Amino acid sequence: EAQVTQNPRYLITVTGKKLTVTCSQNMNHEYMSWYRQDPGLGLRQIYYSMNVEVTDKGDVPEGYKVSRKEKRNFPLILESPSPNQTSLYFCASSLSPRHDQPQHFGDGTRLSIL
Amino acid sequence: KQEVTQIPAALSVPEGENLVLNCSFTDSAIYNLQWFRQDPGKGLTSLLLIQSSQREQTSGRLNASLDKSSGRSTLYIAASQPGDSATYLCAVRDSSYKLIFGSGTRLLVRP
């Protein structure tokens, strides 16, 4: 089944404790991205990747890192999480942004930073 | 800077009604527009994608239109059902291929 898989789905942690949210897709998609969703602000893009070893900042990259060492995986890293990073996070992928293909989303990761 | 607005923010209708959700965007230079559905605790499911050169797309009881020059799109849902209850999001892909979302319309279809 074609899907985007995020882990963990839920995480409660404390300020400053490094964490990684994994994202994996099995559709051989080139384009992957991370969003955060906050009430009243909608979904905002954090980082995106056009292909392996190519990553770029989205609208709200501060406090986040990503890597794209292989096509299927695009982990989101919070080196020193802070309470303002408490949010619902989504990973998405598509064949390519240059094709009129829909984006496929994971089920989301709810992070709470205390 | 592209901004996407969805009106209304919430909508409650009785089962069987036809309804229209609205989406507007400030910059007409878009690559495409996509409608999504989001269920509580779930990710986004793509419903319809309209290319910039198209006027509408249909899938089952759903019909989405696009008027690029006026910066508007509508999602029409025919004969609504309780299972249609969800949050509906529209997003435009701008000329830099970035996907920009509206805040969504929360729909409740009452049995």
Tab-separated table of C-alpha atoms in Angstrom:
chain	number	residue	atom	x	y	z
A	1	GLU	CA	0.000	0.000	0.000
A	2	ALA	CA	1.319	3.425	-1.001
A	3	GLN	CA	1.834	5.474	2.127
A	4	VAL	CA	3.799	8.009	4.099
A	5	THR	CA	4.707	6.738	7.559
A	6	GLN	CA	5.651	8.959	10.472
A	7	ASN	CA	6.984	7.913	13.850
A	8	PRO	CA	6.259	8.492	16.612
A	9	ARG	CA	2.600	9.499	16.384
A	10	TYR	CA	2.660	11.117	19.807
A	11	LEU	CA	5.512	12.380	21.959
A	12	ILE	CA	5.706	14.324	25.184
A	13	THR	CA	9.186	15.477	26.095
A	14	VAL	CA	11.062	18.241	27.872
A	15	THR	CA	12.841	21.367	26.721
A	16	GLY	CA	16.322	20.776	25.350
A	17	LYS	CA	16.126	17.025	24.850
A	18	LYS	CA	17.020	16.252	21.238
A	19	LEU	CA	14.419	14.341	19.291
A	20	THR	CA	13.913	12.987	15.791
A	21	VAL	CA	10.646	12.377	13.973
A	22	THR	CA	11.065	9.883	11.181
A	23	CYS	CA	9.261	9.955	7.844
A	24	SER	CA	9.339	7.266	5.226
A	25	GLN	CA	7.517	6.900	1.893
A	26	ASN	CA	7.287	3.846	-0.342
A	27	MET	CA	6.226	5.535	-3.573
A	28	ASN	CA	9.672	6.446	-4.916
A	29	HIS	CA	8.738	10.121	-4.649
A	30	GLU	CA	11.390	12.737	-5.268
A	31	TYR	CA	9.784	15.563	-3.320
A	32	MET	CA	9.278	15.431	0.437
A	33	SER	CA	8.394	18.110	2.932
A	34	TRP	CA	7.571	18.795	6.558
A	35	TYR	CA	4.730	20.994	7.830
A	36	ARG	CA	3.521	22.069	11.204
A	37	GLN	CA	-0.123	22.759	11.905
A	38	ASP	CA	-1.184	25.214	14.581
A	39	PRO	CA	-4.666	26.534	15.444
A	40	GLY	CA	-5.434	29.709	13.542
A	41	LEU	CA	-2.222	29.495	11.517
A	42	GLY	CA	-2.971	26.530	9.285
A	43	LEU	CA	-0.199	24.386	7.858
A	44	ARG	CA	3.179	26.006	7.401
A	45	GLN	CA	6.110	24.458	5.617
A	46	ILE	CA	9.242	23.840	7.676
A	47	TYR	CA	11.650	22.246	5.207
A	48	TYR	CA	11.421	20.515	1.875
A	49	SER	CA	13.604	18.313	-0.276
A	50	MET	CA	13.559	18.134	-4.061
A	51	ASN	CA	15.681	14.985	-4.125
A	52	VAL	CA	18.395	13.070	-2.320
A	53	GLU	CA	20.951	15.368	-0.683
A	54	VAL	CA	18.915	18.461	-1.655
A	55	THR	CA	17.086	20.278	1.128
A	56	ASP	CA	15.728	23.833	1.439
A	57	LYS	CA	14.113	25.980	4.080
A	58	GLY	CA	10.403	26.554	4.068
A	59	ASP	CA	8.568	29.326	5.874
A	60	VAL	CA	9.363	28.362	9.476
A	61	PRO	CA	12.722	26.504	9.570
A	62	GLU	CA	14.112	27.978	12.805
A	63	GLY	CA	14.892	25.314	15.392
A	64	TYR	CA	14.645	22.409	12.958
A	65	LYS	CA	17.034	20.346	10.877
A	66	VAL	CA	16.419	17.752	8.187
A	67	SER	CA	18.434	15.340	6.108
A	68	ARG	CA	17.773	13.406	2.904
A	69	LYS	CA	20.434	10.723	2.607
A	70	GLU	CA	18.136	8.298	0.846
A	71	LYS	CA	15.086	8.822	-1.305
A	72	ARG	CA	12.540	7.185	0.966
A	73	ASN	CA	13.455	8.855	4.273
A	74	PHE	CA	13.236	12.458	5.421
A	75	PRO	CA	13.713	12.784	9.202
A	76	LEU	CA	12.914	15.982	11.100
A	77	ILE	CA	15.362	16.791	13.882
A	78	LEU	CA	14.788	19.109	16.819
A	79	GLU	CA	18.239	19.607	18.337
A	80	SER	CA	17.044	21.571	21.366
A	81	PRO	CA	13.227	21.548	21.463
A	82	SER	CA	11.389	24.444	23.054
A	83	PRO	CA	7.725	24.820	24.106
A	84	ASN	CA	6.913	26.932	21.021
A	85	GLN	CA	7.603	23.836	18.942
A	86	THR	CA	4.624	22.093	20.486
A	87	SER	CA	2.519	21.367	17.445
A	88	LEU	CA	1.081	18.795	15.057
A	89	TYR	CA	3.629	17.824	12.421
A	90	PHE	CA	2.992	16.324	9.007
A	91	CYS	CA	5.343	14.807	6.493
A	92	ALA	CA	4.285	14.789	2.855
A	93	SER	CA	5.620	13.517	-0.433
A	94	SER	CA	4.840	13.831	-4.117
A	95	LEU	CA	6.310	12.547	-7.329
A	96	SER	CA	7.747	15.990	-8.003
A	97	PRO	CA	6.533	19.564	-7.440
A	98	ARG	CA	6.955	20.099	-11.148
A	99	HIS	CA	4.300	17.524	-11.924
A	100	ASP	CA	0.632	18.029	-11.253
A	101	GLN	CA	0.604	15.210	-8.782
A	102	PRO	CA	-1.143	15.442	-5.428
A	103	GLN	CA	0.788	15.475	-2.204
A	104	HIS	CA	0.444	12.443	0.051
A	105	PHE	CA	0.453	13.085	3.765
A	106	GLY	CA	1.374	10.999	6.768
A	107	ASP	CA	-1.032	10.693	9.714
A	108	GLY	CA	0.813	13.298	11.741
A	109	THR	CA	2.967	13.470	14.859
A	110	ARG	CA	1.700	15.376	17.857
A	111	LEU	CA	4.620	16.814	19.821
A	112	SER	CA	4.314	18.364	23.261
A	113	ILE	CA	7.410	20.109	24.609
A	114	LEU	CA	7.178	20.868	28.314
B	1	LYS	CA	3.166	37.159	-0.539
B	2	GLN	CA	0.495	34.576	-1.360
B	3	GLU	CA	-2.311	34.295	1.177
B	4	VAL	CA	-5.091	31.737	1.130
B	5	THR	CA	-8.385	32.363	2.914
B	6	GLN	CA	-11.250	29.965	3.503
B	7	ILE	CA	-14.778	31.022	4.350
B	8	PRO	CA	-16.664	30.022	6.380
B	9	ALA	CA	-14.421	28.736	9.154
B	10	ALA	CA	-17.155	26.354	10.267
B	11	LEU	CA	-20.381	25.094	8.762
B	12	SER	CA	-23.188	22.901	10.083
B	13	VAL	CA	-25.815	21.523	7.706
B	14	PRO	CA	-28.506	18.819	7.805
B	15	GLU	CA	-27.898	15.633	5.903
B	16	GLY	CA	-28.853	15.781	2.224
B	17	GLU	CA	-28.057	19.423	1.646
B	18	ASN	CA	-25.865	20.608	-1.182
B	19	LEU	CA	-23.145	22.923	0.052
B	20	VAL	CA	-20.330	25.142	-1.154
B	21	LEU	CA	-17.001	25.813	0.512
B	22	ASN	CA	-15.023	28.829	-0.570
B	23	CYS	CA	-11.306	29.440	-1.006
B	24	SER	CA	-9.648	32.664	-2.150
B	25	PHE	CA	-6.024	33.476	-2.877
B	26	THR	CA	-4.266	36.798	-3.369
B	27	ASP	CA	-1.805	36.008	-6.173
B	28	SER	CA	-3.204	34.494	-9.364
B	29	ALA	CA	0.213	33.185	-10.451
B	30	ILE	CA	-0.400	29.654	-9.222
B	31	TYR	CA	0.667	26.305	-10.571
B	32	ASN	CA	-2.340	24.383	-9.274
B	33	LEU	CA	-4.895	24.276	-6.473
B	34	GLN	CA	-5.651	21.266	-4.326
B	35	TRP	CA	-8.527	20.459	-1.981
B	36	PHE	CA	-7.864	18.196	0.996
B	37	ARG	CA	-9.932	16.570	3.668
B	38	GLN	CA	-8.634	16.196	7.220
B	39	ASP	CA	-10.266	13.939	9.788
B	40	PRO	CA	-9.512	14.331	13.505
B	41	GLY	CA	-6.241	12.650	14.422
B	42	LYS	CA	-5.489	11.911	10.792
B	43	GLY	CA	-3.399	13.345	8.025
B	44	LEU	CA	-4.654	15.072	4.925
B	45	THR	CA	-6.337	13.197	2.112
B	46	SER	CA	-6.201	14.738	-1.338
B	47	LEU	CA	-9.684	15.148	-2.837
B	48	LEU	CA	-9.222	17.092	-6.038
B	49	LEU	CA	-6.388	18.843	-7.827
B	50	ILE	CA	-7.057	21.530	-10.431
B	51	GLN	CA	-4.294	22.586	-12.738
B	52	SER	CA	-3.952	26.298	-13.454
B	53	SER	CA	-5.198	25.758	-17.003
B	54	GLN	CA	-8.356	23.944	-15.864
B	55	ARG	CA	-11.699	25.364	-14.721
B	56	GLU	CA	-13.021	22.430	-12.703
B	57	GLN	CA	-12.544	18.866	-11.548
B	58	THR	CA	-15.127	16.332	-10.437
B	59	SER	CA	-14.952	13.232	-8.309
B	60	GLY	CA	-18.185	11.544	-7.300
B	61	ARG	CA	-20.287	14.015	-5.306
B	62	LEU	CA	-17.474	16.555	-5.246
B	63	ASN	CA	-16.897	19.301	-7.769
B	64	ALA	CA	-14.154	21.887	-7.494
B	65	SER	CA	-13.954	24.990	-9.644
B	66	LEU	CA	-11.125	27.419	-10.215
B	67	ASP	CA	-11.279	31.027	-11.358
B	68	LYS	CA	-7.646	32.042	-11.419
B	69	SER	CA	-8.221	35.605	-12.559
B	70	SER	CA	-10.442	36.390	-9.590
B	71	GLY	CA	-8.404	34.283	-7.177
B	72	ARG	CA	-11.233	31.973	-6.184
B	73	SER	CA	-12.049	28.311	-5.916
B	74	THR	CA	-15.147	26.549	-4.660
B	75	LEU	CA	-15.707	23.006	-3.498
B	76	TYR	CA	-19.261	21.839	-4.100
B	77	ILE	CA	-20.502	18.822	-2.155
B	78	ALA	CA	-23.758	17.328	-3.389
B	79	ALA	CA	-26.226	15.479	-1.176
B	80	SER	CA	-24.081	15.764	1.946
B	81	GLN	CA	-23.770	12.815	4.327
B	82	PRO	CA	-22.659	12.565	7.978
B	83	GLY	CA	-19.505	10.836	6.726
B	84	ASP	CA	-18.552	14.077	4.968
B	85	SER	CA	-17.996	15.706	8.362
B	86	ALA	CA	-14.346	16.774	8.453
B	87	THR	CA	-12.143	19.809	7.966
B	88	TYR	CA	-11.635	20.803	4.344
B	89	LEU	CA	-8.445	22.579	3.355
B	90	CYS	CA	-7.495	24.233	0.119
B	91	ALA	CA	-3.900	24.848	-0.889
B	92	VAL	CA	-2.296	26.592	-3.832
B	93	ARG	CA	1.056	25.723	-5.284
B	94	ASP	CA	2.686	28.999	-6.120
B	95	SER	CA	5.207	29.803	-8.835
B	96	SER	CA	8.072	28.626	-6.597
B	97	TYR	CA	6.304	25.258	-6.166
B	98	LYS	CA	5.582	25.962	-2.513
B	99	LEU	CA	2.219	24.669	-1.217
B	100	ILE	CA	0.349	27.368	0.737
B	101	PHE	CA	-2.657	26.343	2.809
B	102	GLY	CA	-5.784	28.048	3.997
B	103	SER	CA	-6.923	27.577	7.597
B	104	GLY	CA	-9.736	25.262	6.601
B	105	THR	CA	-13.508	24.959	6.901
B	106	ARG	CA	-14.786	22.636	9.613
B	107	LEU	CA	-17.885	20.885	8.274
B	108	LEU	CA	-20.497	19.086	10.350
B	109	VAL	CA	-23.271	17.220	8.562
B	110	ARG	CA	-26.079	16.446	11.019
B	111	PRO	CA	-28.066	13.195	10.576
